Amino acid sequence: MPSEFDLIRRYFTRPTRHTLLGVGDDAALLRPTPGMELAVSTDMLVAGKHFFPGDDPRKLGHKALAVNLSDMAAMGATPRWVTLSLALPDADEDWLKGFAEGFFEIAQTYSVDLIGGDTTCGPLNLCVQIMGEVPAGMALRRSGAKPDDEIWVSGHLGDAALALAHLQRRIELAPEAVAACLPALHTPVPRVALGEALVGIAHSAIDISDGLLADLSHILEASGVAAEVRFPALPASIFLVARLHEEAARTCLLAGGDDYELCFTAPPSRHEEVMAISRELTLPLTAIGMIRSGTGLRLLDAAGQEMKTGAMGFDHFA
Ligand SMILES: [Mg+2]
């Protein structure tokens, strides 16, 4: 069995683009760009909890980095450096090769340097720490939402949860729906360019990892405000829209999680600028409601009547 050192060298040493000293010494050396602040975040993926142990390692490599890139996007930060720590049950070279391919493919796409990490023997566990840069004082925070802000979301919500519900046999999807929704679960696209474009425009932002209601609630709590969300305005794929009469599908849309879209708030005076960003990035951006003064999140139906989220099992978001 190859030594840990051999494995790291073989699969996880690549040339860096903007790092003084990368993998191979006791520590990496970074030189942040003058005038920028560092945004730092970490996310751990545990087999059996966040993914299935038999999942395609290439897709796991993508997702482990994508969920961290999504946190940079939510701060408006440009991702720059990343560390990777792996606990592996054994040194399965096929698995490592696939994982490294998926990981470096998305690292290259977003120009992120892998600068260090650790490997150890243990139950399969993937831990990524990411560092990005954002102009001083300009990071998008959860605490900046103001009454009368519009609430926006990117892309479509609920497809990842719909695919997971299918894999867990809680919902049965037609093959074309499975093919359309699975990429949202396995290879999410972090909205990095959107986050960067929203710096100076959005008052607050968060990435949707735990479901729209839960993550928007984090903005409301941090900002000390309330929200009205129009249920019929929520962007969903045709496969999810077709099933919205089912409670399970509504749950995917509102509370499914794993979306990795951005939810942000911006004053109505910036509406046209947000729409221009949408066109430039060819990414749907949808205004789904308004920030109000007060506390709590009200979900409104097409007639403007409050929907009973309690009956849908979302009591804890009220
Ligand atoms: Mg996040």
XYZ file of C-alpha atoms and ligand atoms in Angstrom:
319
model
C 0.000 0.000 0.000
C 1.438 3.390 -0.980
C 2.377 5.704 1.875
C 0.272 8.723 2.726
C 3.046 10.890 1.319
C 2.926 9.102 -2.033
C -0.844 9.433 -2.244
C -0.810 13.138 -1.515
C 1.949 13.740 -4.020
C 0.300 11.648 -6.689
C -3.212 12.997 -6.498
C -3.224 16.303 -4.691
C -0.124 18.206 -5.733
C -0.816 20.538 -8.624
C 0.846 23.776 -9.715
C -0.611 26.817 -7.939
C -1.490 30.079 -9.664
C -1.514 32.722 -6.973
C 0.193 31.210 -3.912
C 3.695 31.965 -2.571
C 4.162 28.416 -1.280
C 1.653 25.570 -1.642
C 1.611 21.880 -0.654
C 4.866 20.367 0.638
C 6.141 22.460 3.543
C 4.909 22.714 7.131
C 2.517 25.479 6.107
C 1.463 27.274 2.962
C 2.281 30.942 2.426
C -0.352 33.301 1.042
C -0.122 36.949 0.084
C -3.569 38.572 0.239
C -4.205 41.357 -2.271
C -3.789 44.815 -0.658
C -7.148 46.411 0.138
C -8.972 43.093 0.347
C -10.363 41.258 3.367
C -10.137 37.486 3.743
C -13.386 35.488 3.900
C -12.844 32.062 5.489
C -15.304 29.181 5.694
C -15.247 25.415 6.204
C -17.681 22.638 5.425
C -17.536 18.949 6.303
C -19.267 16.185 4.320
C -19.763 12.890 6.191
C -20.572 9.597 4.455
C -24.044 8.349 5.375
C -25.130 11.815 6.487
C -24.389 14.168 3.577
C -23.851 11.610 0.818
C -24.059 7.885 0.172
C -20.769 5.969 0.759
C -21.000 4.449 -2.746
C -21.504 7.801 -4.538
C -19.378 8.541 -7.611
C -16.069 9.910 -6.185
C -15.713 12.336 -9.092
C -19.035 13.957 -8.235
C -18.109 13.992 -4.536
C -14.909 15.838 -5.420
C -17.005 18.419 -7.238
C -19.570 18.773 -4.497
C -17.078 18.990 -1.608
C -15.571 22.087 -3.228
C -18.820 23.448 -4.725
C -20.553 23.785 -1.343
C -17.578 25.785 -0.040
C -17.461 27.969 -3.159
C -21.143 28.639 -2.522
C -20.276 30.125 0.893
C -17.779 32.454 -0.795
C -20.497 33.463 -3.280
C -22.846 34.247 -0.395
C -20.251 36.688 1.009
C -19.547 38.292 -2.372
C -15.979 36.970 -2.086
C -13.706 35.768 -4.861
C -12.499 32.265 -3.912
C -8.698 31.965 -3.895
C -7.310 29.191 -1.674
C -8.540 25.901 -0.308
C -7.342 23.141 2.034
C -8.639 19.579 1.895
C -8.669 17.041 4.739
C -9.783 13.483 4.069
C -10.529 10.582 6.387
C -10.501 7.444 4.230
C -11.385 3.877 5.234
C -8.611 2.603 2.935
C -6.252 3.902 0.277
C -8.528 3.057 -2.674
C -6.590 4.528 -5.569
C -9.507 4.414 -8.016
C -11.594 6.386 -5.536
C -8.792 8.912 -4.928
C -8.189 9.345 -8.649
C -11.876 10.038 -9.338
C -12.234 12.337 -6.345
C -9.121 14.332 -7.305
C -10.359 14.690 -10.909
C -13.711 16.079 -9.815
C -12.118 18.322 -7.203
C -9.470 19.839 -9.483
C -11.864 20.285 -12.374
C -14.032 22.696 -10.403
C -10.951 24.196 -8.660
C -9.619 25.081 -12.104
C -12.954 26.536 -13.212
C -12.940 28.967 -10.285
C -9.139 29.474 -10.202
C -8.755 28.146 -6.666
C -5.368 26.874 -5.437
C -5.237 23.772 -3.213
C -2.581 24.785 -0.671
C -2.615 21.986 1.907
C -4.594 19.548 3.998
C -4.338 16.218 5.731
C -5.265 12.593 5.202
C -5.951 9.968 7.816
C -7.462 6.502 8.065
C -11.065 6.526 9.297
C -14.732 6.574 8.278
C -15.128 8.473 4.957
C -15.221 12.178 5.749
C -14.378 15.148 3.518
C -13.465 18.513 5.037
C -12.706 21.570 2.943
C -11.652 24.983 4.185
C -11.849 27.853 1.731
C -10.429 31.361 1.735
C -11.542 34.162 -0.546
C -11.044 37.877 -0.955
C -13.601 40.664 -0.854
C -13.004 44.446 -1.049
C -12.578 45.836 2.497
C -15.904 46.638 4.150
C -17.965 45.351 1.187
C -18.738 41.703 2.085
C -22.383 40.613 1.770
C -23.627 39.806 5.261
C -26.787 38.228 6.600
C -27.372 41.244 8.822
C -27.888 43.973 6.213
C -31.542 43.431 5.112
C -33.785 46.497 5.457
C -37.572 46.967 5.373
C -38.891 47.379 1.785
C -35.934 45.445 0.310
C -36.953 43.025 -2.396
C -36.077 39.370 -1.685
C -34.469 37.545 -4.604
C -33.375 33.996 -5.334
C -31.172 32.678 -8.147
C -31.888 29.714 -10.400
C -34.509 27.116 -9.456
C -35.227 25.721 -6.015
C -36.080 22.201 -4.938
C -34.621 20.034 -7.701
C -31.834 18.613 -5.512
C -34.324 17.695 -2.786
C -36.662 16.195 -5.375
C -33.836 14.016 -6.706
C -32.894 12.949 -3.168
C -36.537 12.110 -2.385
C -36.542 9.911 -5.487
C -33.293 8.146 -4.489
C -34.769 7.550 -1.020
C -38.017 6.295 -2.592
C -40.188 8.915 -0.914
C -41.245 10.207 -4.365
C -41.212 8.429 -7.694
C -39.956 10.475 -10.631
C -40.120 9.703 -14.351
C -36.684 8.977 -15.913
C -36.554 12.362 -17.688
C -37.254 14.149 -14.386
C -34.516 12.126 -12.649
C -32.053 13.029 -15.420
C -32.979 16.709 -15.106
C -32.893 16.939 -11.298
C -29.927 14.707 -10.320
C -27.230 17.190 -11.429
C -28.625 19.719 -8.923
C -27.968 17.153 -6.156
C -24.626 15.753 -7.297
C -22.914 18.625 -9.121
C -24.363 21.927 -7.852
C -23.127 25.107 -9.546
C -21.913 27.685 -7.003
C -23.102 31.213 -7.875
C -19.692 32.848 -7.500
C -20.049 35.386 -10.343
C -23.449 36.426 -8.981
C -22.059 36.996 -5.484
C -19.245 39.145 -6.873
C -21.682 41.144 -9.003
C -23.970 41.806 -6.029
C -21.248 43.530 -3.985
C -22.385 47.141 -3.595
C -25.936 46.291 -4.728
C -27.376 43.709 -2.304
C -27.997 44.599 1.341
C -27.741 40.978 2.529
C -27.164 37.487 1.161
C -27.013 33.819 2.117
C -26.597 30.623 0.141
C -29.475 28.167 0.333
C -28.036 24.994 1.818
C -30.778 24.081 4.315
C -33.860 25.173 2.340
C -35.303 28.590 1.475
C -37.402 29.076 4.613
C -34.589 28.129 6.993
C -31.910 30.168 5.246
C -34.076 33.249 4.667
C -34.958 33.032 8.365
C -31.242 33.381 9.150
C -31.227 36.712 7.253
C -34.377 37.852 9.083
C -32.933 37.018 12.491
C -29.527 38.572 11.778
C -31.147 41.733 10.347
C -33.986 42.039 12.878
C -36.676 42.196 10.167
C -39.699 40.235 8.842
C -40.510 38.933 5.352
C -43.453 38.296 3.073
C -42.776 35.619 0.466
C -45.164 34.988 -2.452
C -45.411 31.216 -2.863
C -46.523 31.389 -6.539
C -43.421 33.484 -7.357
C -40.956 30.797 -6.201
C -38.876 29.577 -9.162
C -39.192 25.818 -9.683
C -38.407 23.468 -12.561
C -41.295 22.141 -14.682
C -40.800 18.771 -12.971
C -41.367 20.245 -9.530
C -44.153 22.644 -10.579
C -46.092 19.670 -11.970
C -46.186 18.139 -8.476
C -46.817 21.150 -6.264
C -50.247 19.769 -5.290
C -48.247 17.188 -3.267
C -47.034 18.193 0.157
C -43.737 16.353 -0.372
C -43.003 18.476 -3.451
C -43.867 21.713 -1.634
C -41.476 20.629 1.098
C -38.715 20.171 -1.514
C -39.324 23.722 -2.773
C -39.537 25.448 0.617
C -37.320 23.384 2.880
C -35.522 20.764 0.784
C -32.013 22.124 1.005
C -28.896 21.408 -1.071
C -29.981 24.102 -3.554
C -26.783 26.197 -3.360
C -28.613 29.092 -4.950
C -28.236 32.576 -3.455
C -31.021 34.321 -1.549
C -30.379 38.056 -1.255
C -32.148 41.306 -0.539
C -31.730 44.606 -2.356
C -33.589 47.929 -2.363
C -36.248 48.279 -5.111
C -34.154 51.131 -6.593
C -31.593 48.477 -7.633
C -34.193 46.221 -9.324
C -33.070 47.023 -12.887
C -29.398 46.478 -11.980
C -30.241 43.048 -10.575
C -32.132 42.204 -13.774
C -29.113 43.362 -15.826
C -26.876 40.991 -13.811
C -29.345 38.193 -14.550
C -29.081 38.851 -18.291
C -25.309 39.175 -18.203
C -24.851 35.881 -16.325
C -27.752 34.165 -18.169
C -28.948 33.148 -14.721
C -32.610 33.547 -13.694
C -33.006 35.921 -10.745
C -36.511 36.064 -9.290
C -38.026 38.565 -6.871
C -40.036 36.408 -4.460
C -41.174 38.864 -1.795
C -40.417 41.835 0.415
C -38.619 42.537 3.665
C -40.938 44.141 6.244
C -40.360 45.579 9.685
C -41.152 43.266 12.589
C -40.351 39.584 12.970
C -41.328 36.330 11.279
C -41.800 34.987 7.784
C -45.264 35.057 6.153
C -45.865 32.868 3.113
C -48.631 34.266 0.849
C -50.745 32.416 -1.734
C -51.867 33.764 -5.138
C -54.709 35.718 -3.473
C -52.315 37.314 -0.981
C -53.678 35.174 1.865
C -51.264 33.782 4.418
C -50.547 30.097 3.884
C -50.471 27.883 6.946
C -46.879 26.714 6.898
C -47.609 24.877 10.159
C -49.897 22.476 8.297
C -47.024 21.778 5.897
C -44.710 20.927 8.756
C -42.744 24.189 8.855
C -43.833 25.281 12.324
C -40.266 25.746 13.450
C -39.722 28.434 10.787
C -42.606 30.602 12.010
Mg -23.726 29.023 3.729
